[in-house]
Coordinates of C-alpha atoms in Angstrom, one line a residue:
X8 CA 119.6 103.3 91.0
X9 CA 118.7 100.0 89.7
X10 CA 118.9 97.2 87.3
X11 CA 116.6 94.3 87.0
X12 CA 118.1 91.0 88.2
X13 CA 116.7 87.6 88.8
X14 CA 117.0 87.8 92.6
X15 CA 115.1 90.6 94.4
X16 CA 117.7 91.2 97.0
X17 CA 120.1 92.3 94.3
X18 CA 117.7 95.0 93.1
X19 CA 119.8 98.2 92.5
X20 CA 119.5 101.0 94.9
X21 CA 120.2 104.0 92.8
X22 CA 120.6 105.4 94.1
X23 CA 122.4 105.0 93.5
X24 CA 120.6 106.2 94.2
X25 CA 120.6 104.4 94.4
X26 CA 117.7 102.6 93.2
X27 CA 115.8 99.8 94.6
X28 CA 112.1 99.5 95.0
X29 CA 109.0 98.8 97.2
X30 CA 105.8 97.5 95.9
X31 CA 103.8 100.5 94.7
X32 CA 100.3 100.9 96.2
X33 CA 97.6 102.6 94.3
X34 CA 96.2 105.5 96.3
X35 CA 92.9 107.3 95.7
X36 CA 93.0 110.6 93.9
X37 CA 94.1 113.5 96.1
X38 CA 91.3 115.5 97.6
X39 CA 93.7 118.1 98.8
X40 CA 94.4 121.7 99.6
X41 CA 97.1 123.7 98.0
X42 CA 99.3 125.1 100.6
X43 CA 101.7 128.1 100.5
X44 CA 104.0 129.2 103.2
X45 CA 106.6 131.9 103.1
X46 CA 109.0 132.7 105.9
X47 CA 112.2 134.7 106.3
X48 CA 115.5 132.8 106.0
X49 CA 115.8 129.5 107.8
X50 CA 113.1 129.7 110.6
X51 CA 109.3 129.5 110.4
X52 CA 108.5 133.0 111.5
X53 CA 105.1 133.1 110.0
X54 CA 103.8 130.0 111.8
X55 CA 101.6 127.5 110.0
X56 CA 101.4 127.4 106.2
X57 CA 98.9 129.7 104.5
X58 CA 96.2 128.3 102.3
X59 CA 96.8 129.1 98.6
X60 CA 94.3 130.4 96.0
X61 CA 93.3 126.8 95.1
X62 CA 92.4 125.9 98.6
X63 CA 88.6 125.7 97.9
X64 CA 89.1 123.2 95.0
X65 CA 88.7 119.7 96.3
X66 CA 90.9 118.2 93.5
X67 CA 93.7 120.8 93.7
X68 CA 97.3 119.4 93.8
X69 CA 98.9 119.7 97.2
X70 CA 101.8 122.1 97.3
X71 CA 103.8 124.1 99.8
X72 CA 106.1 127.1 99.0
X73 CA 108.7 128.6 101.4
X74 CA 111.5 131.0 101.1
X75 CA 115.0 130.1 102.3
X76 CA 118.6 131.2 102.3
X77 CA 121.8 129.2 102.3
X78 CA 125.5 129.3 101.5
X79 CA 126.6 127.2 98.6
X80 CA 130.2 127.1 97.3
X81 CA 130.9 130.0 99.5
X82 CA 128.0 132.2 98.1
X83 CA 125.0 133.3 100.0
X84 CA 121.8 132.5 98.0
X85 CA 118.2 133.5 98.6
X86 CA 115.9 130.9 97.0
X87 CA 112.4 129.6 96.9
X88 CA 111.4 126.0 97.6
X89 CA 108.2 124.7 95.9
X90 CA 107.3 121.2 96.8
X91 CA 104.2 119.5 95.5
X92 CA 102.2 117.8 92.8
X93 CA 101.9 118.6 89.1
X94 CA 99.1 116.9 87.2
X95 CA 99.8 115.3 83.8
X96 CA 96.8 115.2 81.5
X97 CA 95.7 113.1 78.6
X98 CA 94.7 114.4 75.1
X99 CA 91.3 115.3 76.5
X100 CA 92.8 117.4 79.3
X101 CA 91.9 114.9 82.0
X102 CA 94.4 114.3 84.8
X103 CA 96.0 110.8 84.6
X104 CA 99.0 111.2 86.9
X105 CA 100.3 113.3 89.7
X106 CA 104.0 113.9 89.7
X107 CA 105.6 115.1 93.0
X108 CA 108.6 117.3 92.6
X109 CA 110.7 119.7 94.7
X110 CA 112.0 122.8 92.9
X111 CA 114.7 125.2 94.2
X112 CA 114.8 128.5 92.3
X113 CA 117.2 131.3 93.1
X114 CA 115.7 134.7 93.6
X115 CA 116.4 137.8 91.6
X116 CA 117.7 136.0 88.5
X117 CA 117.0 136.4 84.8
X118 CA 115.1 133.2 83.7
X119 CA 116.5 133.6 80.2
X120 CA 120.0 132.9 81.4
X121 CA 119.6 131.1 84.7
X122 CA 120.1 127.3 84.1
X123 CA 117.6 124.7 85.4
X124 CA 118.6 121.1 86.1
X125 CA 116.0 118.3 86.3
X126 CA 117.1 115.4 88.6
X127 CA 115.9 111.9 89.3
X128 CA 117.2 108.6 90.6
X129 CA 116.6 105.1 89.2
X130 CA 115.4 101.7 90.2
X131 CA 113.1 101.6 88.3
X132 CA 111.2 102.3 91.5
X133 CA 113.3 104.8 93.4
X134 CA 112.3 108.3 94.5
X135 CA 114.7 111.1 94.0
X136 CA 115.8 111.5 97.6
X137 CA 119.3 110.0 97.0
X138 CA 120.4 112.9 94.8
X139 CA 118.2 115.3 96.7
X140 CA 119.3 114.6 100.2
X141 CA 122.7 113.1 99.3
X142 CA 124.5 115.6 97.1
X143 CA 122.6 118.4 95.3
X144 CA 119.9 119.7 97.6
X145 CA 120.5 122.5 100.1
X146 CA 120.3 120.0 102.9
X147 CA 121.9 116.6 103.0
X148 CA 122.2 113.6 105.3
X149 CA 125.7 113.2 106.8
X150 CA 126.9 109.6 106.3
X151 CA 130.0 108.2 108.0
X152 CA 133.2 108.2 106.0
X153 CA 135.3 105.2 105.1
X154 CA 132.5 102.8 104.1
X155 CA 130.9 102.6 107.6
X156 CA 127.4 101.6 108.3
X157 CA 125.3 104.7 109.3
X158 CA 123.9 102.8 112.3
X159 CA 120.6 103.7 114.1
X160 CA 118.9 107.2 114.2
X161 CA 119.1 110.0 114.7
X162 CA 120.9 110.8 111.5
X163 CA 122.4 114.3 111.0
X164 CA 120.6 116.5 108.5
X165 CA 123.1 119.3 107.8
X166 CA 123.4 122.4 105.6
X167 CA 124.9 121.3 102.2
X168 CA 127.7 123.7 101.3
X169 CA 128.3 121.5 98.3
X170 CA 124.9 122.1 96.6
X171 CA 125.1 123.5 93.1
X172 CA 122.2 125.9 93.7
X173 CA 124.7 128.7 93.2
X174 CA 124.9 127.9 89.5
X175 CA 121.6 126.3 88.6
X176 CA 118.0 125.9 89.8
X177 CA 117.2 122.4 90.8
X178 CA 114.0 120.3 90.2
X179 CA 113.9 116.8 91.9
X180 CA 111.3 114.6 90.2
X181 CA 109.7 111.4 91.6
X182 CA 108.3 109.2 88.8
X183 CA 104.9 107.6 89.1
X184 CA 104.7 105.0 91.9
X185 CA 107.6 106.6 93.8
X186 CA 107.7 109.2 96.4
X187 CA 104.2 110.8 96.5
X188 CA 103.7 110.4 92.7
X189 CA 100.9 108.2 91.5
X190 CA 98.4 107.5 88.7
X191 CA 95.1 109.3 89.2
X192 CA 91.7 109.7 87.5
X193 CA 91.5 107.4 84.5
X194 CA 95.3 106.8 84.5
X195 CA 96.5 103.4 85.6
X196 CA 99.8 102.7 87.2
X197 CA 100.8 100.2 84.5
X198 CA 100.5 103.0 82.0
X199 CA 103.7 104.5 83.4
X200 CA 105.8 101.4 84.2
X201 CA 108.1 100.9 81.3
X202 CA 111.2 102.4 79.6
X203 CA 109.2 104.4 77.1
X204 CA 106.1 104.9 79.3
X205 CA 108.2 106.3 82.1
X206 CA 110.3 108.5 79.7
X207 CA 107.2 110.0 78.1
X208 CA 105.7 110.9 81.5
X209 CA 108.8 112.6 82.8
X210 CA 109.3 114.4 79.5
X211 CA 105.8 115.6 79.7
X212 CA 106.4 116.9 83.3
X213 CA 109.5 118.8 82.1
X214 CA 107.4 120.5 79.4
X215 CA 104.7 121.4 81.9
X216 CA 107.2 122.7 84.4
X217 CA 108.9 124.9 81.8
X218 CA 105.6 126.3 80.8
X219 CA 104.2 126.9 84.2
X220 CA 107.4 128.6 85.3
X221 CA 108.1 130.5 82.1
X222 CA 111.5 128.8 81.7
X223 CA 111.4 127.5 78.1
X224 CA 114.4 129.6 77.0
X225 CA 116.6 128.8 80.1
X226 CA 119.7 126.7 79.7
X227 CA 118.5 123.1 80.5
X228 CA 120.1 120.0 81.9
X229 CA 118.9 116.5 82.7
X230 CA 120.5 114.5 85.5
X231 CA 120.0 110.9 86.5
X232 CA 121.5 108.2 88.6
X233 CA 121.6 104.5 87.9
X234 CA 118.5 103.6 86.0
X235 CA 118.3 107.4 85.6
X236 CA 120.8 106.8 82.8
X237 CA 118.3 104.7 80.9
X238 CA 115.6 107.2 81.7
X239 CA 117.7 110.1 80.4
X240 CA 118.6 108.3 77.2
X241 CA 114.9 107.3 76.6
X242 CA 113.8 110.8 77.3
X243 CA 115.9 112.3 74.6
X244 CA 113.8 111.2 71.6
X245 CA 110.7 112.1 73.6
X246 CA 111.9 115.6 74.2
X247 CA 112.7 116.1 70.6
X248 CA 109.4 114.7 69.4
X249 CA 106.8 116.2 67.1
X250 CA 105.2 118.4 69.8
X251 CA 107.3 121.0 71.5
X252 CA 111.0 120.2 71.3
X253 CA 113.0 120.7 74.4
X254 CA 116.6 121.6 73.5
X255 CA 119.2 120.6 76.1
X256 CA 122.5 122.1 77.1
X257 CA 123.7 118.9 78.7
X258 CA 123.0 115.7 80.5
X259 CA 124.6 114.6 83.8
X260 CA 124.8 110.9 84.4
X261 CA 125.8 109.5 87.8
X262 CA 126.7 105.7 88.0
X263 CA 124.4 105.3 85.0
X264 CA 122.9 102.1 83.7
X265 CA 123.1 102.4 79.9
X266 CA 122.9 99.0 78.4
X267 CA 121.3 96.1 80.3
X268 CA 123.0 93.5 78.1
X269 CA 126.4 94.3 79.7
X270 CA 124.8 94.4 83.2
X271 CA 122.7 91.2 83.3
X272 CA 124.4 87.9 84.1
X273 CA 122.3 85.4 82.1
X274 CA 123.1 82.1 80.4
X275 CA 124.6 82.8 76.9
X276 CA 125.4 86.4 77.6
X277 CA 129.2 86.8 77.8
X278 CA 129.3 90.6 77.9
X279 CA 128.9 91.2 81.7
X280 CA 132.0 89.1 82.5
X281 CA 134.4 91.4 80.8
X282 CA 132.3 94.5 81.5
X283 CA 132.7 94.0 85.3
X284 CA 136.3 92.9 85.4
X285 CA 137.9 96.4 85.8
X286 CA 135.6 97.1 88.8
X287 CA 136.5 93.7 90.3
X288 CA 140.1 94.8 89.9
X289 CA 139.6 98.1 91.6
X290 CA 137.8 96.5 94.5
X291 CA 140.5 93.8 94.8
X292 CA 143.1 96.5 95.0
X293 CA 141.2 98.4 97.7
X294 CA 141.0 95.3 99.8
X295 CA 144.7 94.5 99.3
X296 CA 144.0 91.3 97.4
X297 CA 146.4 92.3 94.5
X298 CA 149.7 90.6 95.0
X299 CA 151.8 93.0 92.8
X300 CA 151.0 96.7 93.1
X301 CA 154.2 98.0 91.8
X302 CA 152.6 99.6 88.7
X303 CA 150.3 101.8 90.7
X304 CA 146.5 102.0 90.8
X305 CA 145.9 103.9 87.5
X306 CA 148.2 101.7 85.4
X307 CA 146.7 98.6 87.1
X308 CA 143.2 99.7 86.0
X309 CA 144.4 100.6 82.5
X310 CA 145.9 97.1 82.2
X311 CA 142.6 95.5 83.5
X312 CA 140.6 97.4 80.9
X313 CA 143.0 96.3 78.1
X314 CA 142.9 92.7 79.2
X315 CA 139.1 92.7 79.6
X316 CA 138.5 94.0 76.1
X317 CA 141.1 91.8 74.3
X318 CA 142.4 88.5 75.8
X319 CA 139.5 87.9 78.2
X320 CA 136.7 88.8 75.8
X321 CA 138.4 86.6 73.2
X322 CA 138.8 83.7 75.6
X323 CA 135.1 83.8 76.6
X324 CA 134.1 83.8 72.9
X325 CA 136.4 80.9 72.0
X326 CA 135.2 78.8 75.0
X327 CA 136.3 75.2 74.5
X328 CA 138.3 76.2 71.4
X329 CA 140.8 78.2 73.6
X330 CA 144.2 76.4 73.4
X331 CA 145.4 75.0 76.8
X332 CA 148.4 77.4 77.1
X333 CA 146.2 80.4 76.5
X334 CA 143.6 79.1 78.9
X335 CA 146.3 78.8 81.6
X336 CA 147.5 82.4 80.8
X337 CA 144.0 83.8 81.1
X338 CA 143.4 82.1 84.4
X339 CA 146.6 83.6 85.8
X340 CA 145.7 87.1 84.7
X341 CA 142.2 86.8 86.0
X342 CA 143.7 85.8 89.4
X343 CA 146.1 88.7 89.2
X344 CA 143.3 91.3 88.5
X345 CA 140.6 89.9 90.7
X346 CA 142.5 88.6 93.8
X347 CA 140.6 85.3 93.4
X348 CA 142.3 81.9 93.5
X349 CA 143.2 80.2 90.2
X350 CA 141.3 77.1 91.4
X351 CA 138.1 79.2 91.9
X352 CA 138.5 80.7 88.5
X353 CA 138.9 77.3 86.9
X354 CA 135.8 76.0 88.6
X355 CA 133.9 79.0 87.3
X356 CA 135.0 78.3 83.7
X357 CA 136.5 81.8 83.6
X358 CA 133.1 83.3 84.3
X359 CA 133.0 85.3 87.5
X360 CA 129.5 86.4 88.3
X361 CA 129.1 89.5 90.5
X362 CA 127.5 87.9 93.5
X363 CA 130.2 85.2 93.6
X364 CA 132.9 87.8 93.5
X365 CA 131.3 89.6 96.4
X366 CA 131.2 86.4 98.4
X367 CA 134.5 84.9 97.4
X368 CA 137.0 87.9 97.6
X369 CA 137.2 88.0 101.4
X370 CA 135.9 84.5 102.2
X371 CA 139.1 83.7 103.9
X372 CA 138.4 86.6 106.4
X373 CA 134.7 85.5 106.9
X374 CA 133.5 88.6 105.1
X375 CA 131.5 89.5 102.0
X376 CA 131.5 92.9 100.3
X377 CA 128.9 95.3 99.0
X378 CA 127.3 95.5 95.6
X379 CA 126.4 99.2 95.6
X380 CA 129.9 99.9 97.0
X381 CA 132.5 97.1 97.1
X382 CA 134.4 98.7 100.0
X383 CA 131.7 97.8 102.5
X384 CA 132.1 94.6 104.5
X385 CA 129.3 92.2 105.4
X386 CA 129.0 89.5 108.1
X387 CA 127.0 86.7 106.6
X388 CA 125.2 84.0 108.7
X389 CA 126.1 81.4 106.0
X390 CA 129.8 81.7 105.4
X391 CA 129.7 78.8 102.9
X392 CA 127.1 80.3 100.5
X393 CA 127.7 81.5 96.9
X394 CA 126.3 85.0 97.5
X395 CA 126.1 87.5 100.3
X396 CA 123.1 87.4 102.6
X397 CA 122.4 91.0 101.7
X398 CA 124.1 94.1 100.5
X399 CA 126.2 95.6 103.4
X400 CA 126.6 98.9 101.4
X401 CA 122.9 99.2 101.4
X402 CA 122.2 98.3 105.0
X403 CA 121.3 101.3 107.1
X404 CA 121.6 103.7 104.1
X405 CA 118.0 103.4 103.2
X406 CA 116.9 104.0 106.8
X407 CA 119.1 107.1 107.0
X408 CA 117.8 108.7 103.8
X409 CA 114.2 107.8 104.6
X410 CA 114.4 109.4 108.0
X411 CA 115.9 112.7 106.8
X412 CA 113.7 113.2 103.8
X413 CA 110.5 112.6 105.8
X414 CA 111.8 114.9 108.5
X415 CA 112.7 117.6 106.0
X416 CA 109.3 117.5 104.1
X417 CA 107.2 117.5 107.2
X418 CA 109.1 119.4 109.8
X419 CA 111.1 121.9 107.7
X420 CA 108.9 122.6 104.7
X421 CA 105.6 121.9 106.5
X422 CA 104.4 119.7 103.7
X423 CA 101.0 118.0 104.4
X424 CA 100.2 115.1 102.0
X425 CA 97.2 113.9 103.9
X426 CA 98.9 111.1 105.7
X427 CA 100.2 109.5 102.5
X428 CA 103.5 107.5 102.6
X429 CA 106.6 108.7 100.8
X430 CA 107.6 105.7 98.8
X431 CA 111.4 105.5 98.9
X432 CA 112.2 102.2 97.1
X433 CA 110.1 99.6 95.3
X434 CA 110.3 96.5 93.2
X435 CA 108.8 98.0 90.1
X436 CA 111.4 96.3 87.9
X437 CA 109.3 93.1 88.2
X438 CA 106.5 94.8 86.4
X439 CA 108.5 97.1 84.1
X440 CA 108.2 97.0 80.3
X441 CA 111.7 97.0 78.9
X442 CA 110.8 96.4 75.3
X443 CA 109.2 99.7 74.2
X444 CA 111.9 102.0 73.1
X445 CA 111.6 103.8 69.8
X446 CA 114.5 102.7 67.7
X447 CA 113.9 105.3 65.0
X448 CA 111.4 105.6 62.2
X449 CA 108.6 104.8 64.6
X450 CA 109.8 101.2 64.9
X451 CA 109.9 99.5 68.3
X452 CA 113.4 98.5 69.5
X453 CA 113.4 95.5 71.7
X454 CA 116.2 96.3 74.0
X455 CA 117.4 98.7 76.6
X456 CA 120.7 100.2 75.2
X457 CA 120.0 103.9 75.2
X458 CA 123.5 104.9 74.1
X459 CA 122.4 105.3 70.5
X460 CA 119.8 107.8 71.7
X461 CA 122.5 109.8 73.4
X462 CA 124.5 109.7 70.2
X463 CA 121.6 110.8 68.1
X464 CA 120.7 113.7 70.4
X465 CA 124.3 115.0 70.6
X466 CA 124.8 114.8 66.8
X467 CA 121.6 116.7 66.3
X468 CA 122.4 119.3 68.9
X469 CA 126.0 120.6 68.3
X470 CA 126.2 122.3 71.7
X471 CA 124.9 119.5 73.9
X472 CA 127.4 117.9 76.2
X473 CA 127.5 115.0 78.6
X474 CA 129.0 114.6 82.1
X475 CA 129.5 111.1 83.4
X476 CA 130.4 110.3 87.0
X477 CA 131.6 106.8 88.0
X478 CA 132.7 105.2 91.2
X479 CA 135.7 102.8 91.1
X480 CA 134.0 100.3 93.5
X481 CA 130.5 100.3 92.0
X482 CA 129.6 96.6 91.4
X483 CA 126.1 97.5 90.2
X484 CA 126.8 99.7 87.2
X485 CA 130.5 99.3 86.6
X486 CA 132.5 102.1 85.0
X487 CA 133.8 99.9 82.1
X488 CA 130.2 99.2 81.0
X489 CA 129.6 103.0 80.9
X490 CA 132.7 103.7 79.0
X491 CA 131.9 101.1 76.4
X492 CA 128.3 102.4 76.0
X493 CA 129.5 105.8 75.2
X494 CA 132.2 104.6 72.8
X495 CA 129.9 102.4 70.8
X496 CA 126.9 104.5 70.1
X497 CA 127.9 107.2 67.7
X498 CA 128.5 109.5 70.6
X499 CA 130.9 112.4 69.9
X500 CA 133.1 111.6 72.9
X501 CA 135.0 114.9 72.5
X502 CA 131.9 116.4 74.2
X503 CA 131.7 113.8 76.9
X504 CA 133.4 114.3 80.3
X505 CA 134.3 111.0 82.0
X506 CA 134.9 111.5 85.7
X507 CA 136.0 108.9 88.3
X508 CA 135.7 109.0 92.1
X509 CA 136.9 106.9 95.1
X510 CA 133.6 105.4 96.0
X511 CA 130.8 103.2 94.8
X512 CA 127.4 103.7 93.2
X513 CA 126.7 106.6 95.5
X514 CA 130.2 108.0 95.6
X515 CA 128.9 111.3 96.9
X516 CA 128.2 110.0 100.4
X517 CA 132.0 110.0 100.9
X518 CA 133.6 113.4 101.9
X519 CA 136.6 112.8 99.7
X520 CA 134.3 112.5 96.7
X521 CA 131.4 114.9 97.1
X522 CA 133.5 118.1 97.0
X523 CA 135.4 117.1 93.8
X524 CA 132.2 115.8 92.2
X525 CA 130.1 118.9 92.8
X526 CA 132.9 121.2 91.7
X527 CA 133.3 119.1 88.5
X528 CA 129.5 119.3 87.8
X529 CA 129.5 123.0 88.7
X530 CA 132.1 123.7 86.1
X531 CA 130.3 121.6 83.5
X532 CA 127.0 123.6 84.0
X533 CA 128.8 126.9 83.9
X534 CA 130.7 126.0 80.7
X535 CA 127.4 124.8 79.1
X536 CA 125.4 127.9 80.1
X537 CA 126.4 131.0 78.1
X538 CA 125.6 134.3 79.8
X539 CA 124.6 132.6 83.0
X540 CA 123.8 134.7 86.1

């Protein structure tokens, strides 16, 4: 979950994931012991994990394997959990990176027809725990409904009846410098910190996993949240490269970042102002700041989209050339859609930056609102500032997810990583290389709009489909930015499913959204996986 911004406190969660980040620390190469442990159903009947066949090798990746059962979508499923490291190797066969992943595979299935979905979060700099422990894994953290702060521990870790393990195997991937993943041997962390560098390493992991698990002919899906949208798009040309092509059945994008141009408020860049407007409108409606609601929510948002793409975008382009009467009309409509005062809009020269909207919308109530989720309320020390002190929709969320994922790995799975820290979030965006994306023909493309890569992949693979999940109140990766990315990149939109939920960046933490979202994704996977079992 994350998008680079000038101020660190606005780093995306992504989880947004969210996706935010923590400074990555280089750790020495693992001198570990492979671990295996099998038990019956949910309890540890066999006691301590058993040493695996690689236990005597000092450089063996650390792993643990356990058997479990659970009920998902009303179906009882026996499955295997495999959590541990996979080494990526260079052209000489030397290990350069250790990728930590957790795989859930259903027992008794035909690998030729059983789908597998690879999942990751964003940042850049976020581990995959948000999608893992928030929506898709067999266990999830239970977050209060109605945009409430989770508060202090303990946090409930419950069986996840919404998990899609009934229709697909799941592999949760932590990129280098997140989770337990790291550069090793002659590999350096900087070798993996970039749009293309990151995409190449995760694409390599996918190939290795498919080979190790004999799953090359299985239906395959990629799923990413927030920056995971950029990662997915950048992976598509890597997976269809000159080595072994990985053909995909579909991609699943949750609150995706697709084009940084429309997400970055920078001088001279007008695109974010109209890209964010419909999300401002949805959030203003939620907080009852819209004076006239007679048209209903759906029509209100449709009108906001239309205004943003026409009158508002034109007014921003015209600037001082905009006639006074048109200027006055645009100010009035902006006030109508955003709930902000005409005076504030005039002072802003029609340009409403995200942090100012979050601070200004409820200033009269002494409150700010969240960026990851605009429904959350914050209490700022400085009520006169131009931005919130922090993100109230992120407060407490990170602590809850960190607590449950560490508890799950250590207590439930019995995973021993030699005392290493599981890195949840990091500020890798400060060191990220955003300029190395192959624009076709081997030429570098200096930008981060991956929509064209999605278009290329879908045109080249007539059966590939895309599922896009968006939250109405997401002020990190607003839904209008995503819609525009897919409609301006040569994407066959007749194979794109746009889905909207009453939440923010991590809409799945809300009970009213998670059930519908998982059912929508379940149908998407089943429809894209012929002869699935």
